[in-house]
């Protein structure tokens, strides 16, 4: 059996590490001059620096990750089930190592269902977490293709649509 997955970019390390480094440099460049002008001392200055740093990081990091090469693009992965292996792109997962396949719809912080699904292929080694595209024209197709993979692996009954 064979298929193609359209997956959300998971923010791989090659985009994440440079984005964190650039965010830290920009944040330090903004916070340092600000803290030298603040009249507070000791603990209060530390608390203010931490708060400003946190706010700047939360604002800058998502913007910078999207600016990194490949940071905002969805990826296409070919999967294939052979006799005793699952090929996920260049990754090979022996079927006897798969313990369970978990599936769940994406949710926001309040528990409301969002578009898209996440699949976790639990193995005795490294787990594979696959996230469907959450918006745009490819969302429904991405979810259906993930469902097809889960069904091909024999765990289709774990995919429970909620009303």
mmCIF file of C-alpha atoms in Angstrom:
data_model
loop_
_atom_site.group_PDB
_atom_site.id
_atom_site.type_symbol
_atom_site.label_atom_id
_atom_site.label_comp_id
_atom_site.label_asym_id
_atom_site.label_seq_id
_atom_site.Cartn_x
_atom_site.Cartn_y
_atom_site.Cartn_z
ATOM 1 C CA UNK A 1 0.000 0.000 0.000
ATOM 2 C CA UNK A 2 1.174 3.493 -0.771
ATOM 3 C CA UNK A 3 0.065 7.086 -0.319
ATOM 4 C CA UNK A 4 1.094 10.689 0.091
ATOM 5 C CA UNK A 5 0.741 12.863 3.193
ATOM 6 C CA UNK A 6 0.482 16.636 3.303
ATOM 7 C CA UNK A 7 1.843 17.587 6.724
ATOM 8 C CA UNK A 8 2.185 20.782 8.663
ATOM 9 C CA UNK A 9 5.777 21.892 8.995
ATOM 10 C CA UNK A 10 6.740 20.961 12.513
ATOM 11 C CA UNK A 11 9.324 23.718 12.949
ATOM 12 C CA UNK A 12 12.349 21.520 12.437
ATOM 13 C CA UNK A 13 15.561 22.348 14.291
ATOM 14 C CA UNK A 14 17.169 23.872 11.219
ATOM 15 C CA UNK A 15 14.555 26.650 11.376
ATOM 16 C CA UNK A 16 14.103 26.704 15.143
ATOM 17 C CA UNK A 17 17.699 27.150 16.333
ATOM 18 C CA UNK A 18 18.501 30.140 14.088
ATOM 19 C CA UNK A 19 15.151 31.713 14.969
ATOM 20 C CA UNK A 20 15.843 31.327 18.701
ATOM 21 C CA UNK A 21 19.339 32.766 18.315
ATOM 22 C CA UNK A 22 18.114 35.734 16.269
ATOM 23 C CA UNK A 23 15.235 36.326 18.684
ATOM 24 C CA UNK A 24 17.647 36.272 21.637
ATOM 25 C CA UNK A 25 19.971 38.796 19.987
ATOM 26 C CA UNK A 26 17.129 41.171 19.114
ATOM 27 C CA UNK A 27 15.581 40.788 22.563
ATOM 28 C CA UNK A 28 18.906 41.463 24.307
ATOM 29 C CA UNK A 29 19.483 44.509 22.083
ATOM 30 C CA UNK A 30 16.071 45.881 23.116
ATOM 31 C CA UNK A 31 16.097 44.919 26.806
ATOM 32 C CA UNK A 32 19.636 45.989 27.744
ATOM 33 C CA UNK A 33 19.259 49.722 26.941
ATOM 34 C CA UNK A 34 15.809 49.726 28.516
ATOM 35 C CA UNK A 35 17.077 48.200 31.770
ATOM 36 C CA UNK A 36 19.951 50.693 32.085
ATOM 37 C CA UNK A 37 17.428 53.549 32.075
ATOM 38 C CA UNK A 38 15.026 51.977 34.569
ATOM 39 C CA UNK A 39 15.223 53.386 38.095
ATOM 40 C CA UNK A 40 14.421 50.050 39.709
ATOM 41 C CA UNK A 41 17.145 47.990 41.349
ATOM 42 C CA UNK A 42 17.753 44.405 42.366
ATOM 43 C CA UNK A 43 14.838 42.012 42.179
ATOM 44 C CA UNK A 44 12.455 44.522 40.598
ATOM 45 C CA UNK A 45 14.876 45.162 37.721
ATOM 46 C CA UNK A 46 15.249 41.403 37.197
ATOM 47 C CA UNK A 47 11.487 40.867 37.173
ATOM 48 C CA UNK A 48 10.983 43.701 34.693
ATOM 49 C CA UNK A 49 13.768 42.383 32.429
ATOM 50 C CA UNK A 50 12.269 38.881 32.510
ATOM 51 C CA UNK A 51 8.785 40.174 31.703
ATOM 52 C CA UNK A 52 9.927 42.359 28.799
ATOM 53 C CA UNK A 53 12.129 39.517 27.489
ATOM 54 C CA UNK A 54 9.230 37.068 27.616
ATOM 55 C CA UNK A 55 6.870 39.428 25.788
ATOM 56 C CA UNK A 56 9.428 40.236 23.087
ATOM 57 C CA UNK A 57 10.276 36.553 22.613
ATOM 58 C CA UNK A 58 6.595 35.576 22.264
ATOM 59 C CA UNK A 59 6.071 38.319 19.680
ATOM 60 C CA UNK A 60 9.297 37.912 17.681
ATOM 61 C CA UNK A 61 9.775 34.135 17.594
ATOM 62 C CA UNK A 62 6.710 33.205 15.466
ATOM 63 C CA UNK A 63 7.546 35.962 12.997
ATOM 64 C CA UNK A 64 11.182 34.905 12.698
ATOM 65 C CA UNK A 65 10.412 31.189 12.277
ATOM 66 C CA UNK A 66 8.165 32.025 9.328
ATOM 67 C CA UNK A 67 10.933 34.131 7.803
ATOM 68 C CA UNK A 68 13.460 31.265 7.930
ATOM 69 C CA UNK A 69 13.872 29.234 4.720
ATOM 70 C CA UNK A 70 11.151 26.576 4.642
ATOM 71 C CA UNK A 71 9.725 27.785 7.938
ATOM 72 C CA UNK A 72 6.146 28.289 6.772
ATOM 73 C CA UNK A 73 5.760 25.614 4.100
ATOM 74 C CA UNK A 74 3.818 22.409 4.419
ATOM 75 C CA UNK A 75 5.693 19.247 3.546
ATOM 76 C CA UNK A 76 4.685 16.328 1.361
ATOM 77 C CA UNK A 77 5.763 12.869 2.491
ATOM 78 C CA UNK A 78 5.336 9.634 0.566
ATOM 79 C CA UNK A 79 4.456 6.617 2.711
ATOM 80 C CA UNK A 80 4.531 2.974 1.721
ATOM 81 C CA UNK A 81 3.692 -0.235 3.553
ATOM 82 C CA UNK A 82 5.841 -3.135 2.471
ATOM 83 C CA UNK A 83 5.731 -6.621 3.992
ATOM 84 C CA UNK A 84 7.263 -5.700 7.330
ATOM 85 C CA UNK A 85 8.125 -1.989 7.133
ATOM 86 C CA UNK A 86 6.504 1.413 6.960
ATOM 87 C CA UNK A 87 8.418 3.904 4.853
ATOM 88 C CA UNK A 88 7.661 7.529 5.821
ATOM 89 C CA UNK A 89 9.700 9.507 3.323
ATOM 90 C CA UNK A 90 13.271 8.465 4.071
ATOM 91 C CA UNK A 91 12.348 7.144 7.529
ATOM 92 C CA UNK A 92 11.857 3.380 7.847
ATOM 93 C CA UNK A 93 9.744 2.012 10.705
ATOM 94 C CA UNK A 94 9.711 -1.782 11.190
ATOM 95 C CA UNK A 95 6.074 -2.776 11.711
ATOM 96 C CA UNK A 96 6.914 -5.063 14.651
ATOM 97 C CA UNK A 97 8.165 -1.988 16.588
ATOM 98 C CA UNK A 98 4.794 -0.174 16.360
ATOM 99 C CA UNK A 99 3.053 -0.458 19.742
ATOM 100 C CA UNK A 100 0.043 1.783 19.095
ATOM 101 C CA UNK A 101 -1.250 4.542 16.827
ATOM 102 C CA UNK A 102 -3.010 7.434 18.563
ATOM 103 C CA UNK A 103 -5.222 9.911 16.703
ATOM 104 C CA UNK A 104 -6.869 13.068 17.964
ATOM 105 C CA UNK A 105 -8.468 16.192 16.530
ATOM 106 C CA UNK A 106 -6.602 19.430 17.123
ATOM 107 C CA UNK A 107 -7.981 21.630 19.894
ATOM 108 C CA UNK A 108 -7.442 25.146 21.161
ATOM 109 C CA UNK A 109 -6.637 26.061 24.762
ATOM 110 C CA UNK A 110 -10.346 26.024 25.688
ATOM 111 C CA UNK A 111 -10.897 22.538 24.259
ATOM 112 C CA UNK A 112 -12.763 23.588 21.119
ATOM 113 C CA UNK A 113 -12.056 21.411 18.100
ATOM 114 C CA UNK A 114 -9.941 23.036 15.393
ATOM 115 C CA UNK A 115 -9.449 21.929 11.798
ATOM 116 C CA UNK A 116 -6.823 19.228 11.439
ATOM 117 C CA UNK A 117 -5.717 16.058 13.173
ATOM 118 C CA UNK A 118 -2.586 14.740 14.844
ATOM 119 C CA UNK A 119 -1.366 11.142 14.647
ATOM 120 C CA UNK A 120 1.271 9.661 16.957
ATOM 121 C CA UNK A 121 2.822 6.394 15.800
ATOM 122 C CA UNK A 122 4.216 4.968 19.043
ATOM 123 C CA UNK A 123 7.125 2.588 18.558
ATOM 124 C CA UNK A 124 9.631 0.860 20.802
ATOM 125 C CA UNK A 125 12.163 3.407 19.526
ATOM 126 C CA UNK A 126 11.401 6.916 18.305
ATOM 127 C CA UNK A 127 7.752 7.979 18.008
ATOM 128 C CA UNK A 128 6.552 9.665 14.818
ATOM 129 C CA UNK A 129 4.131 12.572 15.286
ATOM 130 C CA UNK A 130 2.318 13.627 12.116
ATOM 131 C CA UNK A 131 0.181 16.786 12.031
ATOM 132 C CA UNK A 132 -2.239 17.587 9.243
ATOM 133 C CA UNK A 133 -2.411 20.996 7.650
ATOM 134 C CA UNK A 134 -4.740 23.177 9.740
ATOM 135 C CA UNK A 135 -5.922 25.750 7.235
ATOM 136 C CA UNK A 136 -6.289 26.374 3.544
ATOM 137 C CA UNK A 137 -7.431 24.287 0.627
ATOM 138 C CA UNK A 138 -5.277 21.288 1.597
ATOM 139 C CA UNK A 139 -6.760 20.834 5.094
ATOM 140 C CA UNK A 140 -9.477 18.282 4.234
ATOM 141 C CA UNK A 141 -7.159 16.370 1.898
ATOM 142 C CA UNK A 142 -4.400 16.332 4.518
ATOM 143 C CA UNK A 143 -6.759 14.912 7.151
ATOM 144 C CA UNK A 144 -8.101 12.265 4.737
ATOM 145 C CA UNK A 145 -4.595 11.157 3.794
ATOM 146 C CA UNK A 146 -3.624 10.813 7.470
ATOM 147 C CA UNK A 147 -6.784 8.757 8.001
ATOM 148 C CA UNK A 148 -5.824 6.519 5.068
ATOM 149 C CA UNK A 149 -2.407 5.862 6.648
ATOM 150 C CA UNK A 150 -3.930 5.045 10.039
ATOM 151 C CA UNK A 151 -6.398 2.653 8.390
ATOM 152 C CA UNK A 152 -3.632 0.997 6.346
ATOM 153 C CA UNK A 153 -1.685 0.401 9.560
ATOM 154 C CA UNK A 154 -4.725 -1.401 11.009
ATOM 155 C CA UNK A 155 -5.637 1.233 13.608
ATOM 156 C CA UNK A 156 -8.616 2.798 11.818
ATOM 157 C CA UNK A 157 -10.898 2.123 14.792
ATOM 158 C CA UNK A 158 -8.855 4.609 16.837
ATOM 159 C CA UNK A 159 -9.900 7.449 14.531
ATOM 160 C CA UNK A 160 -13.070 8.672 16.234
ATOM 161 C CA UNK A 161 -14.883 11.606 14.678
ATOM 162 C CA UNK A 162 -16.567 13.814 17.270
ATOM 163 C CA UNK A 163 -19.928 15.455 16.770
#
